[in-house]
PDB file of C-alpha atoms in Angstrom:
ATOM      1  CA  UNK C  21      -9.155 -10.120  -7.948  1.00  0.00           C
ATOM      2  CA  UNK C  22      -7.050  -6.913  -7.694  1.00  0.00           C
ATOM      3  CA  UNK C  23      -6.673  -5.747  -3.295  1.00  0.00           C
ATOM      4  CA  UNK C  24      -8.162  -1.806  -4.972  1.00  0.00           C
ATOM      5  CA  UNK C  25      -9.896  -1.268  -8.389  1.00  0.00           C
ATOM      6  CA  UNK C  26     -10.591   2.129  -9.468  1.00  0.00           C
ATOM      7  CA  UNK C  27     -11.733   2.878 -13.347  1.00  0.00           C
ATOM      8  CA  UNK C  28      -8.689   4.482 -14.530  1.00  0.00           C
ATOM      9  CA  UNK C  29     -10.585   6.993 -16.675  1.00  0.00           C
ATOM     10  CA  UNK C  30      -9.937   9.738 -17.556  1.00  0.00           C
ATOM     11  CA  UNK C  31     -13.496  11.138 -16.251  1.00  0.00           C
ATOM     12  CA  UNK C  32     -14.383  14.181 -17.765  1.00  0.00           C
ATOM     13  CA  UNK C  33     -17.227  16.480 -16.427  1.00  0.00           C
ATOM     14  CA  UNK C  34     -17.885  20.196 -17.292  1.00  0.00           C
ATOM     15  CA  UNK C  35     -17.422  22.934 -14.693  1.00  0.00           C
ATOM     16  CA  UNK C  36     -20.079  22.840 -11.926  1.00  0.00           C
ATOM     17  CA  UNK C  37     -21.222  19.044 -12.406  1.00  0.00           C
ATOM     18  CA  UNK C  38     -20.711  16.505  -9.859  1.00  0.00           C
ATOM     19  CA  UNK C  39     -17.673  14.212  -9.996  1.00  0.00           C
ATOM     20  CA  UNK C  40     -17.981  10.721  -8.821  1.00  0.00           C
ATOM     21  CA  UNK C  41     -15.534   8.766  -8.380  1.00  0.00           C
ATOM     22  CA  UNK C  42     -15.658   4.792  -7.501  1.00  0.00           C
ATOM     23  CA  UNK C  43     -13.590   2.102  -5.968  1.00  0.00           C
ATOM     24  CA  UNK C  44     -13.768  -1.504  -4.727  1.00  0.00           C
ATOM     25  CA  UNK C  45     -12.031  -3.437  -2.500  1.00  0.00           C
ATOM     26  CA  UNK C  46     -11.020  -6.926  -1.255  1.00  0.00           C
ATOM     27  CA  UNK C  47      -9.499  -6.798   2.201  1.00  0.00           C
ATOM     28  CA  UNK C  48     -12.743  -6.980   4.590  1.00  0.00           C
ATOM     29  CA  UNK C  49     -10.479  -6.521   7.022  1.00  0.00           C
ATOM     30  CA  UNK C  50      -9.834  -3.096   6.206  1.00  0.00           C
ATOM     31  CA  UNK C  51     -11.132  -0.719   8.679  1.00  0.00           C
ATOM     32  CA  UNK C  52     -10.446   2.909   6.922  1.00  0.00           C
ATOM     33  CA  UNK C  53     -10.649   4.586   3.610  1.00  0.00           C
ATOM     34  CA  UNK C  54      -8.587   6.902   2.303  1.00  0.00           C
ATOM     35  CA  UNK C  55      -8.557   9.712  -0.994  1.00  0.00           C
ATOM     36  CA  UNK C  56      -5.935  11.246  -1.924  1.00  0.00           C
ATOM     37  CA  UNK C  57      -5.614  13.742  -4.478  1.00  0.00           C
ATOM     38  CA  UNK C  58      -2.285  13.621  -6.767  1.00  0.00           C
ATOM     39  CA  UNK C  59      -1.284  16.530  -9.354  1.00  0.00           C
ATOM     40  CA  UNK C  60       0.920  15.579 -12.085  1.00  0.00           C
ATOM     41  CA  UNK C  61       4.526  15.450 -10.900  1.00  0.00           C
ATOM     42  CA  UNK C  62       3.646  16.140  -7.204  1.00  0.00           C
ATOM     43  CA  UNK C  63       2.951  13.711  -4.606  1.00  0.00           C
ATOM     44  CA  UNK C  64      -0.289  12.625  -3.038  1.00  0.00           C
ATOM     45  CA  UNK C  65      -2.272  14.613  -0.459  1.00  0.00           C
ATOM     46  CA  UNK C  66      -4.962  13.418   1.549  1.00  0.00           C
ATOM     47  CA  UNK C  67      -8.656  14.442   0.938  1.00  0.00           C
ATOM     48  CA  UNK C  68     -10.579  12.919   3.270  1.00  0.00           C
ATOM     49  CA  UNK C  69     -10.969   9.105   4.805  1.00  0.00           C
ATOM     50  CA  UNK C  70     -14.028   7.736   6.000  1.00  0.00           C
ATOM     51  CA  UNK C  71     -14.455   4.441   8.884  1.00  0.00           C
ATOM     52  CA  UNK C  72     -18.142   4.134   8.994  1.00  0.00           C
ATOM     53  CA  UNK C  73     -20.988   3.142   6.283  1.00  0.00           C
ATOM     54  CA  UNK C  74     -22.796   6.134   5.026  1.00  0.00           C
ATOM     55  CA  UNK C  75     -21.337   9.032   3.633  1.00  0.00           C
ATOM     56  CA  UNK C  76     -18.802  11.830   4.992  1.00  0.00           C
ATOM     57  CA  UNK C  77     -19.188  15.288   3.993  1.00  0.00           C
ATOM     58  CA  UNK C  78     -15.961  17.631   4.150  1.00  0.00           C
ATOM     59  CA  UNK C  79     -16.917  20.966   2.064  1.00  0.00           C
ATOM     60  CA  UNK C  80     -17.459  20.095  -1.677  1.00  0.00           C
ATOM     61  CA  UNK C  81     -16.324  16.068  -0.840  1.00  0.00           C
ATOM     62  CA  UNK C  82     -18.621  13.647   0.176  1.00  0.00           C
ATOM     63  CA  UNK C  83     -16.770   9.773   0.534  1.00  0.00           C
ATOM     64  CA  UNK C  84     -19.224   7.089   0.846  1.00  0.00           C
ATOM     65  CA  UNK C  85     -18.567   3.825   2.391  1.00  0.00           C
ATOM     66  CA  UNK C  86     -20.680   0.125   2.179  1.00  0.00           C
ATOM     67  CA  UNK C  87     -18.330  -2.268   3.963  1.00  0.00           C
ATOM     68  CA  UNK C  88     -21.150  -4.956   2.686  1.00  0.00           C
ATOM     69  CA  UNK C  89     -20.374  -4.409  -0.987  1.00  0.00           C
ATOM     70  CA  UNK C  90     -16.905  -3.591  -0.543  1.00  0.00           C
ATOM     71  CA  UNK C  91     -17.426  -0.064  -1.901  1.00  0.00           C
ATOM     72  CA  UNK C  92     -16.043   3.548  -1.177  1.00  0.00           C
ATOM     73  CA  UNK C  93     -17.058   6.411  -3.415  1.00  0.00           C
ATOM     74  CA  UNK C  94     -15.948  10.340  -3.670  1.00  0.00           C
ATOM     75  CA  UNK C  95     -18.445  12.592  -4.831  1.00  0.00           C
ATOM     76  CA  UNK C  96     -16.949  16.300  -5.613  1.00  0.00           C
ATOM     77  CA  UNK C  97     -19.625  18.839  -6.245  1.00  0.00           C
ATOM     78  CA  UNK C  98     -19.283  21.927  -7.972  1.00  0.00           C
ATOM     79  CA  UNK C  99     -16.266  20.350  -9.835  1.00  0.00           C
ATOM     80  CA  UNK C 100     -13.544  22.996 -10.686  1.00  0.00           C
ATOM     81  CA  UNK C 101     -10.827  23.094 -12.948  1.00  0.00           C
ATOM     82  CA  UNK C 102      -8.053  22.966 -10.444  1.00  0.00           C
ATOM     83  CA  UNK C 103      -9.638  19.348  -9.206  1.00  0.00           C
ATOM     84  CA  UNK C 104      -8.157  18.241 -12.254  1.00  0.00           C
ATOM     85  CA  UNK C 105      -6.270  15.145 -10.849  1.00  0.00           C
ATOM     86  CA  UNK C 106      -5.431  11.752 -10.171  1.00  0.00           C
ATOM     87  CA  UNK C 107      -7.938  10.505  -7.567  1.00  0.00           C
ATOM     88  CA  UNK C 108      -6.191   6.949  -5.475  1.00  0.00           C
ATOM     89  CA  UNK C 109      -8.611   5.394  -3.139  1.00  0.00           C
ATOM     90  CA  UNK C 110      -6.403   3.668  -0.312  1.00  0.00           C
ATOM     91  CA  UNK C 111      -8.239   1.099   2.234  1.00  0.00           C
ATOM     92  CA  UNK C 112      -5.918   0.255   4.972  1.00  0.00           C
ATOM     93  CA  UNK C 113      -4.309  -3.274   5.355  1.00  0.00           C
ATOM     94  CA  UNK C 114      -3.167  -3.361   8.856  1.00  0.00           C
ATOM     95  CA  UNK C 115      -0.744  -0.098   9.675  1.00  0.00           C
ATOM     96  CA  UNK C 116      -0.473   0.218   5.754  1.00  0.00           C
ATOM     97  CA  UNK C 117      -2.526   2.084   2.960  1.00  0.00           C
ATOM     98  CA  UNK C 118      -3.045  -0.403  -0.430  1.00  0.00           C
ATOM     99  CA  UNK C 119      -3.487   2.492  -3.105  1.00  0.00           C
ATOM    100  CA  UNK C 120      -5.426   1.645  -6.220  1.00  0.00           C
ATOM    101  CA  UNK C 121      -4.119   2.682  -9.395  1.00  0.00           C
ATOM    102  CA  UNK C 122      -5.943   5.818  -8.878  1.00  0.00           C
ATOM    103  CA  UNK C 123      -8.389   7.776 -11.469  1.00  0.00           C
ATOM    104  CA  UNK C 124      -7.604  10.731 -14.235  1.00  0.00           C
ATOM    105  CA  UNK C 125     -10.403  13.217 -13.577  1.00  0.00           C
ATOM    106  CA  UNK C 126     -10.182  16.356 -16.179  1.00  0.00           C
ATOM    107  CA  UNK C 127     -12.743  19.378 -15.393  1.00  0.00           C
ATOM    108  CA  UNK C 128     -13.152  21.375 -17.943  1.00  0.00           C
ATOM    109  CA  UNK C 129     -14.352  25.289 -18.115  1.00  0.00           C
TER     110      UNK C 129
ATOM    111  CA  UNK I  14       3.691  22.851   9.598  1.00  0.00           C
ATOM    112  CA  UNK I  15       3.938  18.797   9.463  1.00  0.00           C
ATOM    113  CA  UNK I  16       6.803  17.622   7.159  1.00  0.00           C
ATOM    114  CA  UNK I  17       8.470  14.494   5.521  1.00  0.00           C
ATOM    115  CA  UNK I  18      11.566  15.126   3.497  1.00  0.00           C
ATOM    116  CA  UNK I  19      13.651  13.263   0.628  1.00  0.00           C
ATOM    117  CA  UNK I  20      17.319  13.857   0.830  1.00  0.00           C
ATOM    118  CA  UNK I  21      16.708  14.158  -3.465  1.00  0.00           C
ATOM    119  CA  UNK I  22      14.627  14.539  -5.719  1.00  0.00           C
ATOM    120  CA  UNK I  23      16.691  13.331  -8.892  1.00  0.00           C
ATOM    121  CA  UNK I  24      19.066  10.720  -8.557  1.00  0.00           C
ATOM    122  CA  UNK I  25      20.737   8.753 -11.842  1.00  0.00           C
ATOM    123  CA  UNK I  26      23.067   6.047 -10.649  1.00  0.00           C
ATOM    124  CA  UNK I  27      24.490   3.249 -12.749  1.00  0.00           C
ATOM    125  CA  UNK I  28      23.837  -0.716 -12.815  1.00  0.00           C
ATOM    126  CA  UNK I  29      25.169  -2.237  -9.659  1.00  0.00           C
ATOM    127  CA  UNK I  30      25.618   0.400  -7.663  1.00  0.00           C
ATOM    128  CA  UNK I  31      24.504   0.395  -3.619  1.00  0.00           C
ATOM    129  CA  UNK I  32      21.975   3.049  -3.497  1.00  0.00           C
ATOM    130  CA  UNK I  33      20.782   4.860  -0.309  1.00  0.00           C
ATOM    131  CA  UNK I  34      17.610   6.859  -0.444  1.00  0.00           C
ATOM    132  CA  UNK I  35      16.803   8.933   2.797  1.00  0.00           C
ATOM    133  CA  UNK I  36      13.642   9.875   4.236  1.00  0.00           C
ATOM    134  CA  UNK I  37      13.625  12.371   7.549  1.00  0.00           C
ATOM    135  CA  UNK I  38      10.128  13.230   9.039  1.00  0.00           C
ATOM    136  CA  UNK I  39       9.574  16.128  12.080  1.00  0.00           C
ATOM    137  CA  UNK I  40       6.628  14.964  13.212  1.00  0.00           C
ATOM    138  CA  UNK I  41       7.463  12.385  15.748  1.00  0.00           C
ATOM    139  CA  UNK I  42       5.518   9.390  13.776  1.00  0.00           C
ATOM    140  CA  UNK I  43       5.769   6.066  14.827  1.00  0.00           C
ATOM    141  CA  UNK I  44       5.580   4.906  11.387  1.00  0.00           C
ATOM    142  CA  UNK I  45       7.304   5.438   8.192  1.00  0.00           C
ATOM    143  CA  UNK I  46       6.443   3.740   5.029  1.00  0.00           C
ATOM    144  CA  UNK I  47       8.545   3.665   1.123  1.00  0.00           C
ATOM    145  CA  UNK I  48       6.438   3.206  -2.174  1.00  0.00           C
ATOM    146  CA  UNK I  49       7.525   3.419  -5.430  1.00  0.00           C
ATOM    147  CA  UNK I  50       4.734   4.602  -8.256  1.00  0.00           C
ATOM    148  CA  UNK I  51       4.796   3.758 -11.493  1.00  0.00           C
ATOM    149  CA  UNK I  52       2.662   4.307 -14.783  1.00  0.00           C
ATOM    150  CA  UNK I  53       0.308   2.077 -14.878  1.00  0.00           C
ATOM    151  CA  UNK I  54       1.345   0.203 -11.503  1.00  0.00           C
ATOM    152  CA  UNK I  55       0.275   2.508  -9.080  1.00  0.00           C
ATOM    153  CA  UNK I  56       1.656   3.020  -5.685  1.00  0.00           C
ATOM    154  CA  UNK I  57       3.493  -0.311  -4.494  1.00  0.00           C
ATOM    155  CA  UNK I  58       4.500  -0.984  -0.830  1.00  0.00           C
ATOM    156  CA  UNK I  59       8.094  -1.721  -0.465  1.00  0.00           C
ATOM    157  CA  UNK I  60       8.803  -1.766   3.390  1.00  0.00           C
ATOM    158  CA  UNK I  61       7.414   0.184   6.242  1.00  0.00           C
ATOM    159  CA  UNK I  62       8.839   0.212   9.745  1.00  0.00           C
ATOM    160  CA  UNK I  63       6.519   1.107  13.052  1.00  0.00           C
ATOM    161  CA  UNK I  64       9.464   1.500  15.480  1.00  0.00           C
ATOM    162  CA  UNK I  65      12.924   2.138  15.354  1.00  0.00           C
ATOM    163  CA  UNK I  66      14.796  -0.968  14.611  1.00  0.00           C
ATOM    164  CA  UNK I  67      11.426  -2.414  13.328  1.00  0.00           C
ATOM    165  CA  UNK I  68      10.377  -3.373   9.898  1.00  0.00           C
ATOM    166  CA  UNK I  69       8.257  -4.765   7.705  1.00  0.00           C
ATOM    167  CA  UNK I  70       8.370  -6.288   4.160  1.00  0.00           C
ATOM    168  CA  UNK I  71       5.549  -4.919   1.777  1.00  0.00           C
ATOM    169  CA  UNK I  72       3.711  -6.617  -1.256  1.00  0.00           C
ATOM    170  CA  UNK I  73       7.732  -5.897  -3.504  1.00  0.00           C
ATOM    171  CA  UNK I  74      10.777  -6.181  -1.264  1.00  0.00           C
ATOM    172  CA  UNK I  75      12.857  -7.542  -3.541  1.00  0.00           C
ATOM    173  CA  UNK I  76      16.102  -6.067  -4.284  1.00  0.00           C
ATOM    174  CA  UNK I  77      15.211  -3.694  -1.354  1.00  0.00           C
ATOM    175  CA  UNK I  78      16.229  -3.424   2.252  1.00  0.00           C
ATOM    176  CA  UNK I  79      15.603  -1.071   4.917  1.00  0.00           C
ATOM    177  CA  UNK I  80      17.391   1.031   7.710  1.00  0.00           C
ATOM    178  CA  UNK I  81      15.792   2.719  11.014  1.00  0.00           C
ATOM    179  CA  UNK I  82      17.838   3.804  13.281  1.00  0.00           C
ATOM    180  CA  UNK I  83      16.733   6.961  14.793  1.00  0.00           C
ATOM    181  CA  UNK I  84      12.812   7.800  14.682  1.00  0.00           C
ATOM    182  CA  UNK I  85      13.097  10.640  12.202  1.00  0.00           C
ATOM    183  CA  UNK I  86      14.872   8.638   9.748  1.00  0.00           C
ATOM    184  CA  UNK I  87      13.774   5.860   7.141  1.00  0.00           C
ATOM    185  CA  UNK I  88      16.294   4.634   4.716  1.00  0.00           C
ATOM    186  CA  UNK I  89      15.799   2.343   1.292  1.00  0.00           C
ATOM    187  CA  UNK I  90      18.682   0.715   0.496  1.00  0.00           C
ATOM    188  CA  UNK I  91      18.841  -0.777  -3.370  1.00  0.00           C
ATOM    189  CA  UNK I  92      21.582  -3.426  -2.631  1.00  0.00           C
ATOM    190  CA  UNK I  93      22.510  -3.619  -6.027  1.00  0.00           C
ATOM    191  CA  UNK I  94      20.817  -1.405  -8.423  1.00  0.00           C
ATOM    192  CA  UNK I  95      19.050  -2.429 -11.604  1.00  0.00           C
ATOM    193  CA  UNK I  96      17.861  -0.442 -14.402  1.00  0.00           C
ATOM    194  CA  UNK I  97      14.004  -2.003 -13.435  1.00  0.00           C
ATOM    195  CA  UNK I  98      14.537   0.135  -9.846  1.00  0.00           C
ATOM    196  CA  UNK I  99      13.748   3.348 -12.316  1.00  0.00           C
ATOM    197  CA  UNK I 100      11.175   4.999 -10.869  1.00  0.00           C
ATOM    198  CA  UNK I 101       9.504   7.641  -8.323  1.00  0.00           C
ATOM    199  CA  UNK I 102       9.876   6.844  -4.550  1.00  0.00           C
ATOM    200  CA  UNK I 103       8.133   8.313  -2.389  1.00  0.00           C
ATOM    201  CA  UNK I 104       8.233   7.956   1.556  1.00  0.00           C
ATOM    202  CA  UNK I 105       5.779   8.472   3.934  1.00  0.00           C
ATOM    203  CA  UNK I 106       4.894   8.751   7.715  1.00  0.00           C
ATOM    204  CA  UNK I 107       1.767   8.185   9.952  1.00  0.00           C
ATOM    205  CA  UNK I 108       1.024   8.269  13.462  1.00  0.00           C
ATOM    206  CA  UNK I 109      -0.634   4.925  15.310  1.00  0.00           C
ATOM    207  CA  UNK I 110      -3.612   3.871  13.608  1.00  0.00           C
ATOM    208  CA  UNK I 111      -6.482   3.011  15.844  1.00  0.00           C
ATOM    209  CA  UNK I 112      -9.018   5.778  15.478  1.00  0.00           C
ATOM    210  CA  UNK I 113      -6.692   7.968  14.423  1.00  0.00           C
ATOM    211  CA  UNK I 114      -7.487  10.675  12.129  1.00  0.00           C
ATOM    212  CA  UNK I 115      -4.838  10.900   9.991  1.00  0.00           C
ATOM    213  CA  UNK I 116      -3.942   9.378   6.525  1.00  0.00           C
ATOM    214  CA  UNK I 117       0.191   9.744   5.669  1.00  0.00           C
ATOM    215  CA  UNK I 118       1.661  12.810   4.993  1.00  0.00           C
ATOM    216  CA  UNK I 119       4.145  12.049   1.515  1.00  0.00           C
ATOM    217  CA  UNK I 120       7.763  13.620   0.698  1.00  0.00           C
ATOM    218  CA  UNK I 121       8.131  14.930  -2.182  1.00  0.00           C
ATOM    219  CA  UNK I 122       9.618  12.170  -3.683  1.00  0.00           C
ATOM    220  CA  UNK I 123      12.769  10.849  -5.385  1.00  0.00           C
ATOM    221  CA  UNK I 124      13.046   9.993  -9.523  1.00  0.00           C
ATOM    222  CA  UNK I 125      15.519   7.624  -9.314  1.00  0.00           C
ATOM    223  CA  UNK I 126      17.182   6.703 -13.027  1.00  0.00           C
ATOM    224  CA  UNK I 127      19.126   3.732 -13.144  1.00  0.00           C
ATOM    225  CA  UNK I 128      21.286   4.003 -16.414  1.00  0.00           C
TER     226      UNK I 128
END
């Protein structure tokens, strides 16, 4: 079983609609959860992390955590064309951040 | 503003050669980290160091070793380089974790070529 499995995508969803984005994990020993947000040719910058179950809200991002199933989600309403990205969840293994292999999402107007 | 800088950010260097990549952060974090990204790999952990003088191997340390000797400064070291070292490094830094609320902060990165 891969540490971080995101579905590679791409994900496309129309201007407006609700991006959701999904990753598993397979450290239970991981205490936080990362997203970053990646832009072709640029490097990564954080979104948002979460440590508790439930769900985080942060403007138009909402992460959701279930340490149970081993399951972190990022919802991103009102979806834009400039979230048009690679989306890497990245649950913490001791001082370190495992990245998945992250997932295309392509908004289109 | 908070920053973490690569000495480069395109670098070709030939088969063999002893390659230094350098990584300076201002932000007085205890920990500094080196990945290298790849299509269809992801982000891989090479080494990461949480003191100065401290270091740890990540999940592909091969081929790879590590310098801290000053806070600010993280350095990747390709001993001998080979042309499967091509690729995008990228260092990073965090403060302690421990209910912390901060993720890393990247560089920019380095495209390193091996020819």
């Amino acid at each position: 079983q891969k540490e971080v499995e995101q579905n590679s995508g791409p994900l496309s969803v129309p201007e407006g609609a609700i991006a959701s984005l999904n990753c598993t994990y397979s450290d239970r020993g991981s205490q936080s959860f990362f997203w970053y947000r990646q832009y072709s040719g640029k490097s990564p910058e954080l979104i948002m992390f979460i440590y508790s179950n439930g769900d985080k809200e942060d403007g138009r991002f909402t992460a959701q955590l279930n340490k149970a199933s081993q399951y972190v989600s990022l919802l991103i309403r009102d979806s834009q064309p400039s979230d048009s990205a690679t989306y890497l969840c990245a649950p913490s293994r001791g001082t370190a951040l495992i990245f998945g292999k992250g997932t295309t999402l392509s908004v289109s107007s | 503003d908070v920053k973490v800088t690569q000495s480069s950010r395109y670098l070709v260097k030939r088969t063999g050669e002893k390659v230094f990549l350098e990584c300076v952060q201002d932000m007085d974090h205890e920990n500094m980290f080196w990945y290298r990204q790849d299509p269809g790999l992801g982000l891989r952990l090479i080494y990461f160091s949480y003191d100065v003088k401290m270091k740890e191997k990540g999940d592909i340390p091969e081929g790879y070793s590590v310098s801290r000797e000053k806070k600010e400064r993280f350095s990747l070291i390709l001993e001998s380089a080979s042309t499967n070292q091509t690729s995008m490094y990228l260092c990073a830094s965090s403060p302690p974790w421990g209910g912390s609320n901060y993720g890393y902060t990247f560089g920019s990165g380095t495209r390193l070529t091996v020819v």
